[in-house]
Short mmCIF file of C-alpha atoms in Angstrom, two decimals:
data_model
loop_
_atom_site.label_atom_id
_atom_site.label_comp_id
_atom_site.label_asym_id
_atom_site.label_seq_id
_atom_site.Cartn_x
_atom_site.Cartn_y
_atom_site.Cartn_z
CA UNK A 662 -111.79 -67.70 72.90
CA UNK A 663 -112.36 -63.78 72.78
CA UNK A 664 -109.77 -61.49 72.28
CA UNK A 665 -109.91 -57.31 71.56
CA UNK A 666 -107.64 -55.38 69.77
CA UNK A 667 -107.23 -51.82 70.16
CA UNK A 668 -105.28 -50.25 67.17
CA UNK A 669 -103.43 -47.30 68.20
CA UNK A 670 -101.81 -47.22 71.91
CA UNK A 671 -101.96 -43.53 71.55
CA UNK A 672 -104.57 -40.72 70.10
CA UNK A 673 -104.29 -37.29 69.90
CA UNK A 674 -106.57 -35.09 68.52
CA UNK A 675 -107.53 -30.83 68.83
CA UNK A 676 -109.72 -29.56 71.45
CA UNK A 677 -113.18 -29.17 69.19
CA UNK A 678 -112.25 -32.18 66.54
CA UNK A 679 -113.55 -35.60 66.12
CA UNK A 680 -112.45 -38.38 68.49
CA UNK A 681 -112.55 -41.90 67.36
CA UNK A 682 -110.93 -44.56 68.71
CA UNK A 683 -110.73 -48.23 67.13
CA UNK A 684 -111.60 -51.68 68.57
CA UNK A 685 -111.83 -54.75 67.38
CA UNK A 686 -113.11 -58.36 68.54
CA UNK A 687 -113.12 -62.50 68.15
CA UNK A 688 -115.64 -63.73 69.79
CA UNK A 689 -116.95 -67.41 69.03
CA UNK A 690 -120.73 -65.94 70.13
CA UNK A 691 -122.67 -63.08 70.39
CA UNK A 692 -120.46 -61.04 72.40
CA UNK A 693 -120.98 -58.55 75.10
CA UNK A 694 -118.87 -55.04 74.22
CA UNK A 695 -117.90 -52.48 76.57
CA UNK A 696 -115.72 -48.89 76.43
CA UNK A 697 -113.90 -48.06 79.94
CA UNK A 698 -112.37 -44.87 80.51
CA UNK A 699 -109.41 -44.57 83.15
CA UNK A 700 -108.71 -41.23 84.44
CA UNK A 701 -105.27 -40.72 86.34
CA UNK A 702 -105.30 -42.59 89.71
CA UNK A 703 -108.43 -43.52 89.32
CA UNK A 704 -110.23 -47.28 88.38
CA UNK A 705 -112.11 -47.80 85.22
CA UNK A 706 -115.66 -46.53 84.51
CA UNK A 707 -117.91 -47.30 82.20
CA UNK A 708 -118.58 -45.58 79.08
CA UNK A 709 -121.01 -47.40 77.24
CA UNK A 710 -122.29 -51.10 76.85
CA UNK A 711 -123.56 -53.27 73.18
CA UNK A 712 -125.62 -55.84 74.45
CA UNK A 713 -127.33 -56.99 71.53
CA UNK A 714 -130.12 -54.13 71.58
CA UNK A 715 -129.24 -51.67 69.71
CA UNK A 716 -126.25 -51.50 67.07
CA UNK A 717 -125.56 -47.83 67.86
CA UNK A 718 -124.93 -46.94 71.36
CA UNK A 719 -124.72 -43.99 73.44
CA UNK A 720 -122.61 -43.40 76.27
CA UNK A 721 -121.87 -40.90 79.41
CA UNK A 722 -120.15 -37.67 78.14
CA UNK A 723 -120.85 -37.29 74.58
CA UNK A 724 -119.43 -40.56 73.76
CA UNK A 725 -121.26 -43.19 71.41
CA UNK A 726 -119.96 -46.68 69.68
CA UNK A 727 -121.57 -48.80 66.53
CA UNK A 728 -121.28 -52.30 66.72
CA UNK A 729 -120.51 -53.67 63.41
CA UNK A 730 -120.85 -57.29 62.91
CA UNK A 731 -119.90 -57.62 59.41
CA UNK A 732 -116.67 -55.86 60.64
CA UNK A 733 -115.92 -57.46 64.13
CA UNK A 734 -115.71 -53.47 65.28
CA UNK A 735 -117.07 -51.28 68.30
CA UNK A 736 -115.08 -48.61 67.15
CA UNK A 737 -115.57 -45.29 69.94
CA UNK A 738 -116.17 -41.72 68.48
CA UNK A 739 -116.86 -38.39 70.46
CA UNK A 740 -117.95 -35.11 67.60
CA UNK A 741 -116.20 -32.83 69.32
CA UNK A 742 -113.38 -33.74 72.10
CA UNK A 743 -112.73 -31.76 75.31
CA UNK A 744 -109.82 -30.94 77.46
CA UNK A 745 -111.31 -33.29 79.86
CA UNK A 746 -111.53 -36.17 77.90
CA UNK A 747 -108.01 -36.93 77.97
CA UNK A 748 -107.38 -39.98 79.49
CA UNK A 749 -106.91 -43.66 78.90
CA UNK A 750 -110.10 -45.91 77.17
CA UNK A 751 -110.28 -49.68 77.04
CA UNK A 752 -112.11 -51.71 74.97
CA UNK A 753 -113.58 -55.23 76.67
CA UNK A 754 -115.29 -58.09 75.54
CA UNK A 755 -117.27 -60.75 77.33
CA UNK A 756 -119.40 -63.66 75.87
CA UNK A 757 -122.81 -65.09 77.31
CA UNK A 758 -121.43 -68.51 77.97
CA UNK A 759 -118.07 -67.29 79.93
CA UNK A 760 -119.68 -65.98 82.28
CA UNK A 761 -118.84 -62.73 83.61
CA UNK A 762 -114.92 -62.66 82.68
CA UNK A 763 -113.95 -59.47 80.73
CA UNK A 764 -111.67 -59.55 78.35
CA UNK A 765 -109.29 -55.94 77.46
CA UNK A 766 -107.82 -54.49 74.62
CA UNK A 767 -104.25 -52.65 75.12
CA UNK A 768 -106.05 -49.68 75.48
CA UNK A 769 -105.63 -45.99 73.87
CA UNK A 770 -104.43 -42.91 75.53
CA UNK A 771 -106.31 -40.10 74.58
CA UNK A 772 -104.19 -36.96 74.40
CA UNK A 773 -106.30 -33.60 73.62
CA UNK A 774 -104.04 -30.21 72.24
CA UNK A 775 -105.62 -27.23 72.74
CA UNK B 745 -122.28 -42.64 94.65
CA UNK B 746 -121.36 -45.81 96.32
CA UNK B 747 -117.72 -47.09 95.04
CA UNK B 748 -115.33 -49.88 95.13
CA UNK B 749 -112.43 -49.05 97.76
CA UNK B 750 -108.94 -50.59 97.78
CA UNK B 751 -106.01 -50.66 100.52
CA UNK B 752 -103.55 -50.14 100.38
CA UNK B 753 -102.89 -47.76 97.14
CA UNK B 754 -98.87 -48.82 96.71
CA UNK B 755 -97.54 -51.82 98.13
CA UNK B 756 -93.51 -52.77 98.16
CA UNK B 757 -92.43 -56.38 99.27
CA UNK B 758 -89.77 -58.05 98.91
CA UNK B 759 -89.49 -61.46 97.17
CA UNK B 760 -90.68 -64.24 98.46
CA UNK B 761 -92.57 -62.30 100.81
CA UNK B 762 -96.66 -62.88 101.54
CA UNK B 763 -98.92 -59.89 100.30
CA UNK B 764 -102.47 -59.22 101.24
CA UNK B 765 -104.38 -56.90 99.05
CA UNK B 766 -107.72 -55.58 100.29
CA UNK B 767 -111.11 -54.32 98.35
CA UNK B 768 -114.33 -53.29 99.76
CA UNK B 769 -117.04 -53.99 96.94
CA UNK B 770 -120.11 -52.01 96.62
CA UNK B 771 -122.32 -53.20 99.67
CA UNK B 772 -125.41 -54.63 97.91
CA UNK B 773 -123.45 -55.98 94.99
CA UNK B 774 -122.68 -59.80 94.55
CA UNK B 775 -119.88 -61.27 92.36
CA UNK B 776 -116.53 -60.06 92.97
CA UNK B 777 -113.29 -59.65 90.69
CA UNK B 778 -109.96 -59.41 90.77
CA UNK B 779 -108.13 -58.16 87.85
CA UNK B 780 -104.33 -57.17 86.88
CA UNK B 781 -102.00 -54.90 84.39
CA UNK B 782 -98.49 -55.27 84.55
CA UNK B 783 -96.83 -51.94 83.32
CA UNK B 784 -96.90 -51.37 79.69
CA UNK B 785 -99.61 -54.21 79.24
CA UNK B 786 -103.45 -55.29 79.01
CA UNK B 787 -106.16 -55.48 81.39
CA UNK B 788 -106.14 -59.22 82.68
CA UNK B 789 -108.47 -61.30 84.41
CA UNK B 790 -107.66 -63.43 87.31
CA UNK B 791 -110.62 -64.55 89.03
CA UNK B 792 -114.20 -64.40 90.14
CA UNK B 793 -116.02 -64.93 93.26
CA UNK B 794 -119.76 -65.43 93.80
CA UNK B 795 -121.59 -66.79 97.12
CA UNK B 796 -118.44 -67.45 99.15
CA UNK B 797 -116.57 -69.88 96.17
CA UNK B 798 -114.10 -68.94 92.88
CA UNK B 799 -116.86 -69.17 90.32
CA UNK B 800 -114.01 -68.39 87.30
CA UNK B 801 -110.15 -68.47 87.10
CA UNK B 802 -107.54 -67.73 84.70
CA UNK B 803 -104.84 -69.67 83.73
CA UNK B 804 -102.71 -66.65 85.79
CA UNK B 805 -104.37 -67.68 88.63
CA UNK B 806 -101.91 -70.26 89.90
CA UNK B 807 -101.54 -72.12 93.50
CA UNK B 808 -100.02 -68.77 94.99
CA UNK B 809 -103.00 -66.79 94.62
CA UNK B 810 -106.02 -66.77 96.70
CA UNK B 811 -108.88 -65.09 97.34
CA UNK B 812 -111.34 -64.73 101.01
CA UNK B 813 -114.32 -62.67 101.68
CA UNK B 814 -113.73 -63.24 105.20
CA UNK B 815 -116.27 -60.74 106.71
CA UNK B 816 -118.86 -60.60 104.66
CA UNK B 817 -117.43 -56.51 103.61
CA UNK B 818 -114.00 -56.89 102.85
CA UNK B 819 -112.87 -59.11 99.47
CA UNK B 820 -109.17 -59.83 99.65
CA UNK B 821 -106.44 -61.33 97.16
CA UNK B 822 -103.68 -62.80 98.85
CA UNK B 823 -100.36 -63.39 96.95
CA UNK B 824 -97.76 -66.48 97.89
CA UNK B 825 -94.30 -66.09 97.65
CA UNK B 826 -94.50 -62.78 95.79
CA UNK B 827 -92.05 -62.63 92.48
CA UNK B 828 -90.66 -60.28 90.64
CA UNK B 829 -93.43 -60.82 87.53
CA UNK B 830 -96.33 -59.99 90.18
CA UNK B 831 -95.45 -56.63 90.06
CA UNK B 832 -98.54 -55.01 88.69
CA UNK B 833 -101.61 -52.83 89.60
CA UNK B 834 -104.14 -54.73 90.87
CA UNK B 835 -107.65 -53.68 90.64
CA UNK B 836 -110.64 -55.40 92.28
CA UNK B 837 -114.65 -55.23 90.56
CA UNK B 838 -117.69 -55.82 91.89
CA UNK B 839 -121.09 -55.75 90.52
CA UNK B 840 -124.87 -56.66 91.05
CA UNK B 841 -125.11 -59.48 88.07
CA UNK B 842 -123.99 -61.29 85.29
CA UNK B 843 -123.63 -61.20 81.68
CA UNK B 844 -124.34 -57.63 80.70
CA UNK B 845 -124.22 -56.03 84.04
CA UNK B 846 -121.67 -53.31 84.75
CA UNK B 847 -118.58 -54.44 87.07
CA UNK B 848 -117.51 -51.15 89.24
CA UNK B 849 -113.76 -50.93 89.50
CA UNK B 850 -111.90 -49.85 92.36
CA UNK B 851 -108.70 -46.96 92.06
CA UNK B 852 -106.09 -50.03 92.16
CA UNK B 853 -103.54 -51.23 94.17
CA UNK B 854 -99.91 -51.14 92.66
CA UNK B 855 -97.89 -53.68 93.99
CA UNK B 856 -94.29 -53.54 93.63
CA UNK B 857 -92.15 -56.97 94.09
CA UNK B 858 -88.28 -56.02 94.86
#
C-alpha cells in the first residue's frame, strides 16, 4: 500500500529565503509523485509531477522537487519565496498498478513574513 | 482555461437527510474522481469513474455513497442517510488519462451534516 508523509503541518519562512518543504513515501513500486498547491477557496493545482524521467523536476512558479530513491523523499524547495506563495501544498502518491487513485500527505501550510 | 466546476459551494443537511453533490468535469476529459478532507485531516480518495462504471473505490466508499454521470456533463456524488462524520469538503477531479496524467480539481463543496 502507498502512504505520504508530510513532516511539518506548518512552514514559515521570510519573503526572499529558501522554501523547502518535506515529503516522504511507501510505495511497494515505482511510484508516481506529485506537489499540489491549494490557494484559499480554491481546488488543488498542480505543481510539479516525478514520473520516472527525470530525478530533478521543475514545476510552475519557481518551484522544483528531487526524487530521492535511496531516501523515499520528493522533498519541495522554492530559492527564494514570495508573498504569493503562501498557501497550502500537498504531497501525493500514486503507483502504476493502482490505477489512477492518489494518495495525500497531511499537507503543509506555507506562511510567508515579510 | 477550461476548469472543473462544483455546486453547490456549502451545503447544510440535517442527519439522516439525502445530499446530492454536483461537478462538471473538464468537457473532453474522461475518468472522473471524487475525493474528501474532513477538517483538520488528509486528502482521501473515494472513488473513480471511467466509461459510465466505478472503475476504483475506497474502503470509505460504503453502500451510502453513489456516484451517476447522468447527462453525459454533469458527474454527481450522492450521499445516503447523511451522518455527522460526512461532514467534509468534497472535491471532485477529472482528467484526460491514467497513470501519470494530471487530475484537475474542482474549488470543493463543503458539506456540513447537523
Amino acid at each position: 500500500a502507498q502512504s505520504v508523509t508530510q513532516l511539518g503541518s506548518h512552514v514559515s519562512v521570510s519573503e526572499g529565503a529558501l522554501v523547502l518543504l518535506r515529503c516522504n513515501y511507501s510505495s511497494s513500486v515505482p511510484p508516481y509523485l506529485f506537489w499540489y498547491v491549494q490557494y484559499p477557496n480554491q481546488g488543488l493545482q498542480l505543481l510539479l509531477k516525478y514520473t520516472s524521467a527525470a530525478t530533478l523536476v521543475k514545476g510552475i512558479n519557481g518551484f522544483e522537487a528531487e526524487f530521492k530513491k535511496s531516501e523515499t523523499s520528493f522533498h519541495l524547495t522554492k530559492p527564494s519565496a514570495h508573498m504569493s506563495d503562501a498557501a497550502e501544498y500537498f504531497c501525493a502518491v500514486s503507483e502504476a498498478n493502482a490505477g489512477n487513485m492518489l494518495t495525500f500527505g497531511g499537507g503543509t501550510r506555507l506562511m510567508v513574513k515579510p | 482555461e477550461p476548469e472543473v466546476t462544483q455546486t453547490p459551494s456549502h451545503q447544510v443537511t440535517q442527519m439522516g437527510q439525502e445530499v446530492i453533490l454536483r461537478c462538471v468535469p473538464i468537457s473532453n476529459h474522461l475518468y472522473f474522481y471524487w475525493y474528501r478532507q474532513i477538517l483538520g485531516q488528509k486528502v482521501e480518495f473515494l472513488v473513480s469513474f471511467y466509461n459510465n462504471e466505478i472503475s476504483e473505490k475506497s474502503e470509505i466508499f460504503d453502500d451510502q455513497f453513489s456516484v451517476e454521470r447522468p447527462d453525459g456533463s454533469n458527474f454527481t456524488l450522492k450521499i445516503r442517510s447523511t451522518k455527522l462524520e460526512d461532514s467534509a469538503m468534497y472535491f471532485c477531479a477529472s482528467s484526460s488519462g491514467q497513470g501519470t496524467t494530471e487530475q484537475f480539481f474542482g474549488p470543493g463543496t463543503r458539506l456540513t451534516v447537523l
